[in-house]
CSV table of C-alpha atoms and ligand atoms in Angstrom, one decimal:
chain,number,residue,atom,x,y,z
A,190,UNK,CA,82.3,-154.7,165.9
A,191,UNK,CA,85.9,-153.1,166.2
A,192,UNK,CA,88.7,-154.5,163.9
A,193,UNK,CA,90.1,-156.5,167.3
A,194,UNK,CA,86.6,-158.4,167.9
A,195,UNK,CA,86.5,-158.8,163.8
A,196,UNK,CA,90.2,-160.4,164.1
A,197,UNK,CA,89.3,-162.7,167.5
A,198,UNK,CA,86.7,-164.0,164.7
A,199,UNK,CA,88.8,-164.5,161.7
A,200,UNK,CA,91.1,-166.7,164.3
A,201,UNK,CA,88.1,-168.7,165.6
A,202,UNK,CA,87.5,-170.2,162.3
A,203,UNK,CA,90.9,-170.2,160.7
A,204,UNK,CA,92.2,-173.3,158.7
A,205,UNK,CA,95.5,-171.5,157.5
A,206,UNK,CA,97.6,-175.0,159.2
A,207,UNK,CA,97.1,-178.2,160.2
A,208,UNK,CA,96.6,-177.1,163.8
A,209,UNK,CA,93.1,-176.3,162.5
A,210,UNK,CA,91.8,-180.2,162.4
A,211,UNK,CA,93.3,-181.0,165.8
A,212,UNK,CA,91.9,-177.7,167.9
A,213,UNK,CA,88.7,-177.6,170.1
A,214,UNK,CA,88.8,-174.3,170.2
A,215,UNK,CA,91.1,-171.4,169.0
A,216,UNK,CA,92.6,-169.1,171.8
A,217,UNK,CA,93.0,-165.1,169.5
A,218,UNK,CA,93.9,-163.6,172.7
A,219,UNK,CA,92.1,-161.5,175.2
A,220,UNK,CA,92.5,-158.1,177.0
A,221,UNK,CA,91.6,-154.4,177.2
A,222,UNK,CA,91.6,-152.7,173.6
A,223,UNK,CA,94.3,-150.1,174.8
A,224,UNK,CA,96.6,-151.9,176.6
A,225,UNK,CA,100.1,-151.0,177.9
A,226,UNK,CA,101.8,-153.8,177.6
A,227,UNK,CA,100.9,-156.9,175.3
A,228,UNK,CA,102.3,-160.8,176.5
A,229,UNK,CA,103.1,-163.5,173.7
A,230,UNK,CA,103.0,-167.1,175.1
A,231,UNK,CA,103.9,-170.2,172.9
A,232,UNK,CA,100.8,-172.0,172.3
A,233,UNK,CA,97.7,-172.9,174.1
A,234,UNK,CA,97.5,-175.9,176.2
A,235,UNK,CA,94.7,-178.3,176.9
A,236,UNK,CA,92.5,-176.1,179.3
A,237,UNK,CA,93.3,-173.3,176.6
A,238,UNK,CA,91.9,-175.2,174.0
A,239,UNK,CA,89.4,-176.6,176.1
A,240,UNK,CA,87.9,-172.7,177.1
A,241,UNK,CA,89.6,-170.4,174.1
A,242,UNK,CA,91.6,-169.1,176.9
A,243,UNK,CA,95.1,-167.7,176.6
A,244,UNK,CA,96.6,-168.8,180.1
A,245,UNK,CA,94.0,-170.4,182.3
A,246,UNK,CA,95.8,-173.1,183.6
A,247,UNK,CA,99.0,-173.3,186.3
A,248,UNK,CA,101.2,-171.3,183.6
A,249,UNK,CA,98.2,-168.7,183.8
A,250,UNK,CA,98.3,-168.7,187.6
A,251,UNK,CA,101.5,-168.5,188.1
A,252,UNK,CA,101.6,-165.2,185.3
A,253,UNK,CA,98.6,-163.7,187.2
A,254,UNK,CA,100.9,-164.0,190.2
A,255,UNK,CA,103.8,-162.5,188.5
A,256,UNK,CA,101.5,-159.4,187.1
A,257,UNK,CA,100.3,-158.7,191.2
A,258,UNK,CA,104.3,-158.3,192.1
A,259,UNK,CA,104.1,-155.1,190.0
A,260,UNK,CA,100.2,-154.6,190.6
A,261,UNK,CA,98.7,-155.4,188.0
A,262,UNK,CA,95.9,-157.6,187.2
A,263,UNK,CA,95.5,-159.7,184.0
A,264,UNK,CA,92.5,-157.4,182.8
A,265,UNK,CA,95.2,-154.6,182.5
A,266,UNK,CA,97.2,-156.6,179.7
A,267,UNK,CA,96.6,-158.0,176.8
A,268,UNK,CA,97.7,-162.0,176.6
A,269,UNK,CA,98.0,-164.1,173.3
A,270,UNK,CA,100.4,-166.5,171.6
A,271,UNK,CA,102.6,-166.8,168.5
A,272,UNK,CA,100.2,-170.0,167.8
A,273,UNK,CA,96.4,-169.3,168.0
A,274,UNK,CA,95.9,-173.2,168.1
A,275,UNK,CA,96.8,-176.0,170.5
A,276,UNK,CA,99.9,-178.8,169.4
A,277,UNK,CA,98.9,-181.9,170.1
A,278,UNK,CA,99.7,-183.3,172.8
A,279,UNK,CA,101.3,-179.8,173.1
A,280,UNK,CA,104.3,-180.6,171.4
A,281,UNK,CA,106.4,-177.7,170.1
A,282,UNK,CA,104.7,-175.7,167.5
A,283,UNK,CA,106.4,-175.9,164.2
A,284,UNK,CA,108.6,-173.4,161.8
A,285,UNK,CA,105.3,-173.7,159.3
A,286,UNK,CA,102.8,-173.3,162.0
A,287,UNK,CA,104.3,-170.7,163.3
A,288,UNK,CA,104.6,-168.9,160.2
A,289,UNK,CA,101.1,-169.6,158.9
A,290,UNK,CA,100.0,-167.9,162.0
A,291,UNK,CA,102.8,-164.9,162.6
A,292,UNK,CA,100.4,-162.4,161.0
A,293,UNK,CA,97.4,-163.1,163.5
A,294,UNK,CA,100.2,-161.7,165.9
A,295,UNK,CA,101.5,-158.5,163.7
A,296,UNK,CA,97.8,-157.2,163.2
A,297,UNK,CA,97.1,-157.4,166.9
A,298,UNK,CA,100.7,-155.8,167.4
A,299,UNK,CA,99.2,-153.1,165.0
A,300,UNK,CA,96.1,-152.6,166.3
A,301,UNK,CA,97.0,-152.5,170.0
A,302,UNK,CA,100.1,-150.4,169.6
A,303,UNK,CA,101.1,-151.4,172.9
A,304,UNK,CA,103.8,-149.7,174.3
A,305,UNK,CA,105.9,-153.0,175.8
A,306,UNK,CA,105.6,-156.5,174.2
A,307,UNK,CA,106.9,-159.2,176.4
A,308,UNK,CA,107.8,-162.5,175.1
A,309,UNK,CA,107.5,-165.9,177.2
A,310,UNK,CA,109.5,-168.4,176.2
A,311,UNK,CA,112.0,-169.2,173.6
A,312,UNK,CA,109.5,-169.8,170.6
A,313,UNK,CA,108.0,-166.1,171.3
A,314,UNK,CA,111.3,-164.6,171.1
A,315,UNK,CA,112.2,-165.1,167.6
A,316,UNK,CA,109.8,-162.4,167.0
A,317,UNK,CA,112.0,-159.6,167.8
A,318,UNK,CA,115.5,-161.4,168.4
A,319,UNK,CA,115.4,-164.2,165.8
A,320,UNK,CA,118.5,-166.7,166.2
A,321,UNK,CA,118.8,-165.4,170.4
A,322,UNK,CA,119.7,-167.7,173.1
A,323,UNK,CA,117.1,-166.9,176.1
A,324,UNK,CA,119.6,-167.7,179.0
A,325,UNK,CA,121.7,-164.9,177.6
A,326,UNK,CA,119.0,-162.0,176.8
A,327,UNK,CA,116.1,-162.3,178.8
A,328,UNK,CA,114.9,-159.3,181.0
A,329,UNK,CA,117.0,-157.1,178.4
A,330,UNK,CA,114.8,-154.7,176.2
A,331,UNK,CA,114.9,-153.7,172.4
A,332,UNK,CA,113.2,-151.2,170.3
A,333,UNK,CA,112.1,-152.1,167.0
A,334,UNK,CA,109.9,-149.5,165.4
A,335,UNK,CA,107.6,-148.1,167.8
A,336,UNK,CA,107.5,-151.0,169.9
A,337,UNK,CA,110.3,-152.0,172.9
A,338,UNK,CA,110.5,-156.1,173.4
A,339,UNK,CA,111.3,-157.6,176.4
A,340,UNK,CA,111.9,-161.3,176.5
A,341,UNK,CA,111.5,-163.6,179.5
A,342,UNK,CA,111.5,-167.2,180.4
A,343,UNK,CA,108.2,-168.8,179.8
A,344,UNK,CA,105.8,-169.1,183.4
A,345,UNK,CA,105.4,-172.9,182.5
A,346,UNK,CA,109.4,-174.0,182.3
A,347,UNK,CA,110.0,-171.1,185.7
A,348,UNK,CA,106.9,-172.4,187.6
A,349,UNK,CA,108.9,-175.7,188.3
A,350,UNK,CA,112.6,-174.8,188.0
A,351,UNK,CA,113.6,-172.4,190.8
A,352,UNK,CA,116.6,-171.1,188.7
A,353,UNK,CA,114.2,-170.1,186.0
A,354,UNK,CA,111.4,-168.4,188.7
A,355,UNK,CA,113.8,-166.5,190.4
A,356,UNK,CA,115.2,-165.1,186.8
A,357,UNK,CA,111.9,-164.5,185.7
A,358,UNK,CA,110.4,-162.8,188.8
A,359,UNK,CA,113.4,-160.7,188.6
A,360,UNK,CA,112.8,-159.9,185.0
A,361,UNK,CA,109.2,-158.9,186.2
A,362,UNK,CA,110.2,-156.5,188.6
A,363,UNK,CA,112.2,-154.3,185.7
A,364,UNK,CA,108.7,-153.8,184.0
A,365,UNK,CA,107.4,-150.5,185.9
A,366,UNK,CA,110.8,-148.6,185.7
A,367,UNK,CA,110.7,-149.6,181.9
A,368,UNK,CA,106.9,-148.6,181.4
A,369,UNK,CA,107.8,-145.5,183.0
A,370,UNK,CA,110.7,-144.5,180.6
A,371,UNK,CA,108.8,-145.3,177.8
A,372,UNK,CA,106.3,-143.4,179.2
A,373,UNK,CA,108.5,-139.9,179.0
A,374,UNK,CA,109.4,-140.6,175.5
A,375,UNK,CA,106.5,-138.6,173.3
A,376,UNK,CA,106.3,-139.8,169.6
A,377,UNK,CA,108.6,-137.5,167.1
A,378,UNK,CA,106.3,-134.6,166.7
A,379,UNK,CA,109.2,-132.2,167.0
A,380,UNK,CA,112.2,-132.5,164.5
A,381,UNK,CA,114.2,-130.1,165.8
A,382,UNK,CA,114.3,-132.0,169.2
A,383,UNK,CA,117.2,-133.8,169.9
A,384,UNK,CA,116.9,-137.0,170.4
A,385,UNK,CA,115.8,-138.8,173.6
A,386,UNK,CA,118.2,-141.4,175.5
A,387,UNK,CA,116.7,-144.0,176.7
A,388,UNK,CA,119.2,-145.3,180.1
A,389,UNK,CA,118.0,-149.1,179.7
A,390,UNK,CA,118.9,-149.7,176.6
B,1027,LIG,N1,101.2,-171.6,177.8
B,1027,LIG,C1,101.3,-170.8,176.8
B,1027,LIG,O1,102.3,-170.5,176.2
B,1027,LIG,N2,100.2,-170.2,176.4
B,1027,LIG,C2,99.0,-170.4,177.0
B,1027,LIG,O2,98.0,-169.8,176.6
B,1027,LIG,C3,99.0,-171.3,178.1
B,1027,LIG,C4,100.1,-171.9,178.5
B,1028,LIG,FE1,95.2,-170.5,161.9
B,1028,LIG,FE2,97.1,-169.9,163.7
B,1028,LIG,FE3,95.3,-171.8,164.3
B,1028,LIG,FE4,97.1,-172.3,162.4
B,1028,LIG,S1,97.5,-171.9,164.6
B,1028,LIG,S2,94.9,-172.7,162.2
B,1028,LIG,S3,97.4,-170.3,161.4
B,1028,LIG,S4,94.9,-169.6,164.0
């Protein structure tokens, strides 16, 4: 079994918070092993939890609709959340919960060494731009490490709110360019090299 399968496992029966009594079923994440760009929801919802799904409900139609504006298809990405396990009554995950499951999230991060990690949502974004007001920073990228992070709305609060879909499709539309630029930049084999500018940062 690869160390990703082994991890899906080690989610489906954790009881690291109290999220753990309340789930039907845990949601690791799913997606190619190599993928280019990895998504980071909030937390699953009831059909999630229902199927161990990440994003099979509107939210997950509306993203699937989003990924065919820059053809792609959900089997090219990877999809997970910062929580593994459904809030009741999906209320907002908490600072604990959160925390208890934050290295769920770095593994896969590790593992996957995907070249883009998009966050959706407000709660996904204090991964890489902790204390960050959305309004102000989506669609703009960051590199930390090896990894560039590019924050968006979340699919749920945009598929209702015009303002947010137009923001988000818009956002959506910056991915290819981005890819592509990341693309050119080869890992620091040479020294001597200068270093690369990257324009959209
Ligand atoms: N919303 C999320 O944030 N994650 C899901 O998996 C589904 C809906
Ligand atoms: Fe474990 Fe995360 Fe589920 Fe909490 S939310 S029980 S930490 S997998």
């Amino acid at each position: 079994m690869s160390e990703l399968a082994q991890l899906h496992d080690q989610v489906r029966s954790c009881p690291l918070c109290r999220l753990s009594n309340t789930r039907t079923l845990a949601v690791p994440g799913e997606g190619p092993e190599g993928p280019q760009i990895l998504f980071v929801g909030e937390a699953p919802g009831y059909h999630e939890d229902q199927q161990g799904r990440p994003f099979v409900g509107a939210a997950g139609q509306f993203l699937e609709s989003l990924l065919g504006s820059i053809d792609l298809r959900r089997t090219d990405v990877y999809i997970t959340n910062i929580v593994k396990c459904r809030p009741p009554d999906n209320r907002d995950p908490q600072p604990d919960e959160i925390a208890a499951c934050r290295p769920y999230l770095d593994r896969q991060i590790a593992l996957l060494e995907p070249r883009l990690v998009v966050t959706l949502g407000r709660h996904s974004m204090q991964i890489a731009f902790p204390g960050a007001t959305i309004s102000r920073i989506h669609g703009q990228p960051k590199r930390i490490g090896d990894v560039v992070y590019l924050p968006m709305f979340h699919p749920a609060a945009a598929l209702h709110q015009q303002r947010y879909r137009s923001l988000i499709e818009e956002d959506f539309l910056k991915i290819p360019a981005l890819l592509a630029e990341l693309s050119t930049v080869e890992p620091e084999d040479d020294p001597d090299e200068a270093p690369e500018q990257l324009s959209l940062f």
